[in-house]
CSV table of C-alpha atoms in Angstrom, one decimal:
chain,number,residue,atom,x,y,z
A,961,MET,CA,0.2,0.0,-0.2
A,962,SER,CA,1.2,3.5,-0.8
A,963,THR,CA,-1.1,5.3,1.2
A,964,VAL,CA,-2.3,4.5,5.2
A,965,ARG,CA,-5.7,4.7,6.2
A,966,ALA,CA,-6.1,6.2,10.0
A,967,MET,CA,-8.9,7.6,11.9
A,968,LEU,CA,-7.3,11.6,12.7
A,969,MET,CA,-8.1,13.3,15.9
A,970,ASP,CA,-8.0,17.3,14.8
A,971,GLN,CA,-9.8,18.7,18.1
A,972,PRO,CA,-11.7,16.7,20.6
A,973,GLY,CA,-15.1,15.1,20.0
A,974,ARG,CA,-13.5,15.0,15.6
A,975,LEU,CA,-12.4,11.7,14.8
A,976,THR,CA,-12.4,11.7,10.9
A,977,LEU,CA,-11.1,8.1,8.3
A,978,SER,CA,-7.6,10.4,6.8
A,979,GLU,CA,-5.0,9.3,5.0
A,980,PHE,CA,-1.3,9.3,5.0
A,981,GLN,CA,2.0,8.2,2.5
A,982,ARG,CA,3.3,5.4,3.8
A,983,PRO,CA,6.6,6.2,5.3
A,984,ALA,CA,9.8,5.2,4.3
A,985,THR,CA,12.2,3.0,7.0
A,986,GLY,CA,15.5,2.9,7.3
A,987,PRO,CA,17.9,0.2,9.6
A,988,GLU,CA,16.8,1.5,13.2
A,989,ASP,CA,13.2,1.8,12.8
A,990,GLY,CA,10.5,-0.3,11.3
A,991,LEU,CA,6.5,-0.2,10.6
A,992,LEU,CA,3.8,-2.1,12.1
A,993,ARG,CA,0.6,-3.9,10.5
A,994,VAL,CA,-1.9,-2.9,13.0
A,995,GLU,CA,-4.1,-5.9,13.4
A,996,MET,CA,-5.6,-4.6,16.7
A,997,ALA,CA,-6.0,-1.8,18.9
A,998,GLY,CA,-7.5,-2.0,22.3
A,999,VAL,CA,-9.5,0.6,24.1
A,1000,CYS,CA,-9.7,1.7,27.6
A,1001,GLY,CA,-11.1,4.5,29.6
A,1002,THR,CA,-8.2,6.9,28.6
A,1003,ASP,CA,-9.5,7.2,25.0
A,1004,LEU,CA,-12.6,8.1,26.2
A,1005,LYS,CA,-11.5,11.0,28.6
A,1006,ILE,CA,-8.8,11.8,24.9
A,1007,LEU,CA,-12.6,12.1,22.9
A,1008,HIS,CA,-14.1,14.0,24.6
A,1009,GLY,CA,-11.4,16.5,25.9
A,1010,LYS,CA,-11.1,15.4,29.8
A,1011,TYR,CA,-7.5,13.7,30.0
A,1012,ALA,CA,-5.3,15.4,32.4
A,1013,GLY,CA,-2.3,14.7,30.5
A,1014,ASN,CA,-0.4,16.2,27.6
A,1015,ILE,CA,-2.2,15.9,23.9
A,1016,ARG,CA,-0.7,17.5,20.8
A,1017,TYR,CA,-3.1,18.0,18.4
A,1018,PRO,CA,-3.5,16.4,15.4
A,1019,LEU,CA,-3.7,13.0,16.8
A,1020,ILE,CA,-4.0,9.7,15.9
A,1021,PRO,CA,-5.3,7.5,18.9
A,1022,GLY,CA,-5.4,4.3,20.0
A,1023,HIS,CA,-2.1,3.2,22.4
A,1024,GLU,CA,-3.1,-0.6,23.2
A,1025,ILE,CA,-1.3,-2.5,20.1
A,1026,VAL,CA,-0.6,-5.6,18.5
A,1027,GLY,CA,0.1,-6.5,15.0
A,1028,VAL,CA,2.7,-8.1,12.5
A,1029,VAL,CA,5.7,-6.3,11.7
A,1030,GLU,CA,5.8,-5.6,8.1
A,1031,GLU,CA,9.2,-3.7,8.0
A,1032,VAL,CA,12.0,-3.6,10.2
A,1033,GLY,CA,16.3,-2.2,10.0
A,1034,ASP,CA,19.4,-4.5,10.5
A,1035,LEU,CA,19.4,-2.4,14.0
A,1036,ALA,CA,16.2,-2.5,15.0
A,1037,SER,CA,15.9,-6.2,14.2
A,1038,ALA,CA,19.1,-6.8,16.4
A,1039,ARG,CA,17.5,-4.1,19.1
A,1040,TRP,CA,14.2,-5.7,19.1
A,1041,GLY,CA,14.7,-9.4,18.9
A,1042,VAL,CA,12.2,-9.2,15.8
A,1043,HIS,CA,11.8,-10.0,11.9
A,1044,ALA,CA,9.3,-9.1,9.6
A,1045,GLY,CA,6.3,-11.2,9.6
A,1046,ASP,CA,6.7,-11.8,13.3
A,1047,ARG,CA,3.5,-11.1,15.8
A,1048,VAL,CA,4.8,-8.0,18.4
A,1049,ALA,CA,3.2,-6.4,20.9
A,1050,VAL,CA,3.6,-2.4,21.2
A,1051,ASP,CA,4.1,-0.9,24.2
A,1052,ALA,CA,2.4,2.9,24.1
A,1053,PHE,CA,5.7,4.8,25.7
A,1054,ILE,CA,8.7,5.6,23.4
A,1055,ALA,CA,11.9,5.9,25.0
A,1056,CYS,CA,14.9,8.3,23.9
A,1057,GLY,CA,17.1,6.0,26.1
A,1058,ARG,CA,19.1,9.1,27.0
A,1059,CYS,CA,17.3,10.9,29.6
A,1060,ALA,CA,17.0,10.2,33.1
A,1061,ALA,CA,13.8,8.9,33.1
A,1062,CYS,CA,14.9,6.0,30.5
A,1063,LEU,CA,18.2,5.4,31.7
A,1064,SER,CA,16.1,4.3,35.3
A,1065,GLY,CA,13.7,2.1,33.4
A,1066,ASN,CA,11.1,4.6,33.5
A,1067,THR,CA,10.6,5.1,30.5
A,1068,ARG,CA,7.3,6.4,31.4
A,1069,TYR,CA,8.3,9.9,31.9
A,1070,CYS,CA,10.8,10.1,29.0
A,1071,VAL,CA,11.0,13.6,28.1
A,1072,GLU,CA,12.3,13.4,24.9
A,1073,MET,CA,9.9,11.5,23.3
A,1074,GLY,CA,6.0,10.5,24.2
A,1075,ASP,CA,3.6,7.7,24.3
A,1076,TYR,CA,1.9,6.0,21.4
A,1077,GLY,CA,-1.6,7.1,20.7
A,1078,VAL,CA,-1.8,10.0,23.5
A,1079,SER,CA,1.1,12.4,23.0
A,1080,MET,CA,2.4,11.9,19.6
A,1081,SER,CA,1.3,14.3,17.5
A,1082,ALA,CA,0.4,13.3,13.7
A,1083,ALA,CA,2.0,16.2,12.9
A,1084,LYS,CA,5.1,15.3,13.6
A,1085,ALA,CA,6.7,12.8,10.8
A,1086,PRO,CA,5.8,10.0,10.1
A,1087,HIS,CA,3.0,10.2,11.3
A,1088,LEU,CA,1.5,7.4,11.8
A,1089,TRP,CA,2.2,7.6,15.6
A,1090,GLY,CA,-1.2,5.9,16.7
A,1091,GLY,CA,-3.1,2.0,17.2
A,1092,PHE,CA,-6.7,3.3,15.5
A,1093,SER,CA,-4.4,3.2,12.0
A,1094,GLU,CA,-3.6,0.6,9.3
A,1095,LEU,CA,0.2,0.9,10.4
A,1096,LEU,CA,1.6,2.1,13.0
A,1097,TYR,CA,5.1,3.4,12.6
A,1098,LEU,CA,7.9,1.9,14.6
A,1099,ALA,CA,10.0,4.6,16.8
A,1100,PRO,CA,14.0,3.7,17.2
A,1101,GLY,CA,12.6,4.2,20.6
A,1102,ALA,CA,10.0,2.3,20.4
A,1103,GLN,CA,9.2,-1.1,23.0
A,1104,VAL,CA,8.7,-4.2,20.8
A,1105,PHE,CA,7.7,-7.3,22.5
A,1106,LYS,CA,7.5,-11.0,20.5
A,1107,LEU,CA,4.6,-12.6,21.2
A,1108,PRO,CA,4.4,-16.6,21.4
A,1109,ASP,CA,2.4,-18.4,18.8
A,1110,THR,CA,-0.1,-19.3,21.8
A,1111,CYS,CA,-0.5,-15.9,22.5
A,1112,SER,CA,-3.8,-14.8,20.4
A,1113,ASP,CA,-3.9,-10.9,19.6
A,1114,GLU,CA,-6.5,-10.5,22.3
A,1115,LEU,CA,-4.0,-11.4,24.3
A,1116,GLY,CA,-1.3,-9.6,23.6
A,1117,ILE,CA,-3.0,-6.2,23.9
A,1118,LEU,CA,-3.8,-6.6,26.8
A,1119,VAL,CA,-0.2,-7.2,27.9
A,1120,PRO,CA,2.0,-4.2,27.8
A,1121,ALA,CA,-0.8,-2.1,29.5
A,1122,VAL,CA,-3.7,-4.1,31.5
A,1123,ILE,CA,-1.8,-6.8,32.9
A,1124,SER,CA,1.5,-5.3,33.4
A,1125,ASN,CA,-0.3,-2.5,35.1
A,1126,ALA,CA,-2.1,-4.8,37.2
A,1127,LEU,CA,1.3,-6.7,38.2
A,1128,ARG,CA,2.8,-3.7,38.7
A,1129,TRP,CA,0.2,-1.3,40.9
A,1130,THR,CA,-1.0,-5.0,42.7
A,1131,GLY,CA,2.7,-6.3,44.0
A,1132,ASP,CA,5.3,-3.2,43.6
A,1133,ILE,CA,2.5,-1.0,44.5
A,1134,GLY,CA,0.2,-2.1,46.7
A,1135,GLN,CA,2.5,-4.6,48.5
A,1136,VAL,CA,0.3,-8.0,48.5
A,1137,ARG,CA,1.8,-10.6,49.5
A,1138,VAL,CA,0.5,-14.1,51.2
A,1139,GLY,CA,-2.3,-13.9,53.7
A,1140,SER,CA,-3.2,-10.0,52.3
A,1141,SER,CA,-6.6,-8.5,52.1
A,1142,LEU,CA,-7.2,-6.5,48.8
A,1143,LEU,CA,-10.2,-4.5,48.0
A,1144,ILE,CA,-10.7,-3.4,44.2
A,1145,GLN,CA,-12.7,-0.8,42.9
A,1146,GLY,CA,-13.6,-0.6,39.4
A,1147,PRO,CA,-14.5,-3.9,37.6
A,1148,GLY,CA,-12.9,-3.2,34.2
A,1149,PRO,CA,-10.4,-4.5,32.7
A,1150,ILE,CA,-7.4,-4.1,35.0
A,1151,GLY,CA,-9.6,-4.4,37.8
A,1152,LEU,CA,-9.8,-7.8,37.1
A,1153,ALA,CA,-6.5,-8.5,36.1
A,1154,CYS,CA,-5.7,-7.2,39.6
A,1155,VAL,CA,-7.8,-10.2,40.5
A,1156,ALA,CA,-6.0,-12.7,38.8
A,1157,VAL,CA,-2.6,-11.4,39.7
A,1158,ALA,CA,-3.3,-10.7,44.0
A,1159,ARG,CA,-4.5,-14.6,43.3
A,1160,ALA,CA,-0.9,-15.5,41.8
A,1161,LEU,CA,0.7,-13.6,44.7
A,1162,GLY,CA,-1.2,-15.5,47.3
A,1163,ALA,CA,-3.7,-12.7,48.6
A,1164,ALA,CA,-6.2,-15.0,51.1
A,1165,LYS,CA,-9.4,-11.8,50.8
A,1166,VAL,CA,-9.9,-10.5,47.3
A,1167,ILE,CA,-12.8,-8.0,47.3
A,1168,VAL,CA,-14.3,-6.2,44.0
A,1169,THR,CA,-16.9,-3.6,43.9
A,1170,GLY,CA,-18.5,-2.2,41.2
A,1171,LEU,CA,-21.9,-0.9,40.0
A,1172,PRO,CA,-25.0,-2.5,38.9
A,1173,GLU,CA,-24.7,-2.1,35.5
A,1174,ASP,CA,-20.8,-4.4,36.0
A,1175,ALA,CA,-23.0,-7.1,36.9
A,1176,LYS,CA,-21.2,-9.6,34.3
A,1177,ARG,CA,-17.8,-7.6,35.4
A,1178,MET,CA,-18.4,-8.9,38.7
A,1179,ALA,CA,-19.5,-12.1,37.6
A,1180,MET,CA,-16.6,-12.5,35.9
A,1181,ALA,CA,-14.1,-11.3,38.9
A,1182,CYS,CA,-16.0,-14.0,40.6
A,1183,GLU,CA,-14.6,-16.6,38.5
A,1184,MET,CA,-11.2,-15.8,38.4
A,1185,GLY,CA,-11.2,-15.3,41.8
A,1186,ALA,CA,-12.8,-12.8,44.2
A,1187,ASP,CA,-13.8,-14.0,47.2
A,1188,HIS,CA,-16.6,-11.2,47.3
A,1189,CYS,CA,-18.2,-8.8,44.7
A,1190,LEU,CA,-20.3,-6.3,46.2
A,1191,LEU,CA,-22.4,-3.0,45.3
A,1192,ALA,CA,-20.8,0.4,45.8
A,1193,GLY,CA,-22.6,2.7,47.9
A,1194,ARG,CA,-23.8,3.9,51.4
A,1195,ASP,CA,-23.8,-0.1,52.7
A,1196,LEU,CA,-19.7,-0.9,51.4
A,1197,GLU,CA,-18.5,0.7,54.8
A,1198,GLY,CA,-19.8,-2.0,56.8
A,1199,GLU,CA,-20.0,-4.3,54.2
A,1200,VAL,CA,-16.1,-4.2,53.9
A,1201,LEU,CA,-16.1,-4.4,57.5
A,1202,ASP,CA,-17.6,-7.3,58.7
A,1203,LEU,CA,-16.0,-9.3,55.9
A,1204,THR,CA,-12.1,-8.3,57.4
A,1205,GLY,CA,-13.5,-8.2,61.2
A,1206,GLY,CA,-14.1,-4.6,61.9
A,1207,GLU,CA,-10.2,-3.9,60.6
A,1208,GLY,CA,-10.5,-3.1,57.2
A,1209,VAL,CA,-8.2,-4.2,54.2
A,1210,ASP,CA,-4.7,-4.1,53.9
A,1211,VAL,CA,-5.0,-2.8,50.8
A,1212,VAL,CA,-7.1,-0.8,48.4
A,1213,ILE,CA,-6.7,-0.2,44.7
A,1214,ASP,CA,-9.5,2.0,43.2
A,1215,LEU,CA,-9.7,2.0,39.2
A,1216,SER,CA,-12.8,3.8,39.0
A,1217,GLY,CA,-11.9,7.1,38.9
A,1218,SER,CA,-14.7,8.2,41.2
A,1219,ALA,CA,-14.8,11.1,43.8
A,1220,GLN,CA,-17.1,9.5,46.0
A,1221,ALA,CA,-15.6,5.9,45.6
A,1222,ILE,CA,-12.0,7.7,46.4
A,1223,ALA,CA,-12.9,9.4,49.4
A,1224,LEU,CA,-14.5,6.1,51.0
A,1225,THR,CA,-11.1,4.7,50.9
A,1226,PRO,CA,-9.9,5.5,53.8
A,1227,LEU,CA,-12.8,4.2,55.7
A,1228,LEU,CA,-11.9,0.5,54.2
A,1229,VAL,CA,-8.5,0.3,54.5
A,1230,ARG,CA,-7.3,-0.9,58.0
A,1231,ARG,CA,-5.1,1.2,60.1
A,1232,MET,CA,-1.2,1.5,58.7
A,1233,GLY,CA,-2.6,0.2,55.2
A,1234,THR,CA,-2.6,0.9,51.5
A,1235,ILE,CA,-4.9,3.2,49.5
A,1236,VAL,CA,-3.4,2.7,45.5
A,1237,LEU,CA,-5.3,5.5,43.4
A,1238,ALA,CA,-5.2,4.3,39.7
A,1239,GLY,CA,-8.1,5.5,38.5
A,1240,LEU,CA,-8.4,8.9,36.4
A,1241,SER,CA,-11.2,11.1,37.5
A,1242,GLY,CA,-11.0,13.3,34.8
A,1243,GLY,CA,-10.3,16.4,36.4
A,1244,ARG,CA,-12.6,16.1,39.6
A,1245,SER,CA,-11.4,16.3,42.8
A,1246,SER,CA,-12.1,13.9,45.6
A,1247,GLU,CA,-12.7,14.9,49.4
A,1248,ILE,CA,-10.6,12.7,51.2
A,1249,PRO,CA,-10.8,13.1,55.1
A,1250,GLY,CA,-7.2,13.8,56.5
A,1251,ASP,CA,-7.9,13.2,60.0
A,1252,ILE,CA,-8.7,9.6,59.3
A,1253,VAL,CA,-5.9,9.4,56.9
A,1254,ALA,CA,-3.5,10.9,59.5
A,1255,LEU,CA,-5.4,9.2,63.0
A,1256,LYS,CA,-4.9,5.3,60.6
A,1257,GLU,CA,-1.0,6.2,59.7
A,1258,ILE,CA,-2.5,5.0,55.9
A,1259,THR,CA,-0.2,5.4,53.2
A,1260,ILE,CA,-2.0,7.0,49.9
A,1261,LYS,CA,0.4,6.1,46.3
A,1262,GLY,CA,-0.6,6.9,43.4
A,1263,VAL,CA,0.6,5.2,40.1
A,1264,PHE,CA,0.8,6.0,36.4
A,1265,SER,CA,1.1,3.2,34.1
A,1266,ARG,CA,4.1,0.5,34.5
A,1267,GLU,CA,7.4,0.2,33.8
A,1268,SER,CA,9.3,-2.1,30.6
A,1269,GLU,CA,10.1,-4.7,33.2
A,1270,SER,CA,6.7,-5.3,34.2
A,1271,VAL,CA,5.9,-6.0,30.4
A,1272,ARG,CA,8.4,-8.9,30.4
A,1273,ARG,CA,7.0,-10.4,33.7
A,1274,ALA,CA,3.2,-9.8,32.5
A,1275,MET,CA,4.8,-11.8,28.8
A,1276,LYS,CA,5.9,-14.7,31.1
A,1277,PHE,CA,2.4,-14.1,33.6
A,1278,VAL,CA,-0.1,-15.1,30.6
A,1279,GLU,CA,2.3,-18.0,29.3
A,1280,GLN,CA,1.8,-19.5,32.6
A,1281,ARG,CA,-1.9,-19.1,32.5
A,1282,PRO,CA,-3.2,-19.7,29.0
A,1283,GLY,CA,-7.0,-19.1,28.3
A,1284,LEU,CA,-7.2,-16.9,31.7
A,1285,PHE,CA,-7.9,-13.7,29.6
A,1286,ASP,CA,-10.0,-15.2,26.5
A,1287,GLU,CA,-13.3,-13.4,27.4
A,1288,PHE,CA,-11.9,-10.0,28.0
A,1289,VAL,CA,-12.4,-8.3,24.1
A,1290,THR,CA,-16.2,-8.5,24.0
A,1291,HIS,CA,-16.6,-6.2,21.6
A,1292,ARG,CA,-14.5,-5.6,17.9
A,1293,HIS,CA,-15.2,-2.9,15.2
A,1294,GLY,CA,-13.9,-1.8,12.1
A,1295,LEU,CA,-11.4,1.9,11.7
A,1296,ARG,CA,-15.0,3.5,10.5
A,1297,ASP,CA,-16.3,2.4,13.4
A,1298,THR,CA,-13.7,3.8,16.2
A,1299,VAL,CA,-16.1,6.1,17.8
A,1300,LYS,CA,-18.5,3.1,18.2
A,1301,ALA,CA,-15.4,1.5,19.7
A,1302,ILE,CA,-14.6,4.0,22.0
A,1303,GLU,CA,-18.4,5.5,22.9
A,1304,VAL,CA,-18.8,1.9,24.5
A,1305,VAL,CA,-16.8,2.2,26.8
A,1306,GLY,CA,-18.8,4.6,28.5
A,1307,SER,CA,-22.1,3.7,27.6
A,1308,GLY,CA,-22.6,1.1,30.7
A,1309,ASP,CA,-23.3,-1.8,28.1
A,1310,PRO,CA,-23.0,-4.5,30.5
A,1311,SER,CA,-21.9,-6.9,28.5
A,1312,LEU,CA,-18.7,-4.6,27.9
A,1313,ILE,CA,-15.1,-6.1,29.0
A,1314,LYS,CA,-13.0,-5.1,26.1
A,1315,SER,CA,-13.8,-3.1,23.2
A,1316,VAL,CA,-11.0,-3.1,20.0
A,1317,VAL,CA,-10.9,-1.9,16.5
A,1318,LEU,CA,-9.5,-4.2,13.9
A,1319,PRO,CA,-7.7,-1.7,11.4
A,1320,PHE,CA,-8.5,-4.1,8.0
A,1321,VAL,CA,-12.2,-4.8,8.7
């Protein structure tokens, strides 16, 4: 193909099918034929102009990306360990490899580059910086992971973002260990993955909270190992305390981004417990009771995504658990229907677990 179709956003709320020239590649870069691109809550916030991070328009969204290597230079091939024809997952974060963040392994904070589908503007040549496109430019600093033959495309989009985040947020940040009790607020894809990770780490009690429209996700949480699934609301504090002997849980991970849910977390965690704030609230503020946080000596930790080592661990995690995440992808859309693919994330559709875009459908 001499031209490439992609969904271009020139302002919040407006995505149009556009064409770009197929870029030339050299020894240090490559091109990916995008087979599947996942949709998450971040994409919904970007679409509606409510994402608090750095957005540079025009933008090709899509940051959860799986595809087949179309072209790859010799140096890039050696760096990534891939060849043309290999199926790979691509991490959203592009690393310059020189700044302090990259050198410390925290590529999500690279100050020179950015992330696919979020902060890399399509105005920057060669323009193909997002997953809702037929081809993706594999920059020299891209983080590319070859998928084993046993790994489906559906599983591949979950590894770099969903499962790697669950591993880092639950184990590294939340310090969930053998015997821990954990409350997960928000049974989205990452919340469900946190259930599986908590069980693998040996958690003794896993509680998941959600809304009435989350019934399917709550049922899946129980299938993946949650001990209790509770409805968020005014009775939640009493239910959690009853389930924990009046103490509260060791760790709360909030993935909901709900101001009300976040404000409640100090009442749900035990003395000297930990709250992990992972859900983005779209700029809304939450009134956390500071006196309770101080008197109970609660630790509150914010998290933003993962580092490359978490992605490698996520790859091993799924290889050891074939079939565990097979039912996550519930909604598939062609490239022209990208807006529908994004909007369904915020629609309250009770059948939704994960929505994806298939660029060649």
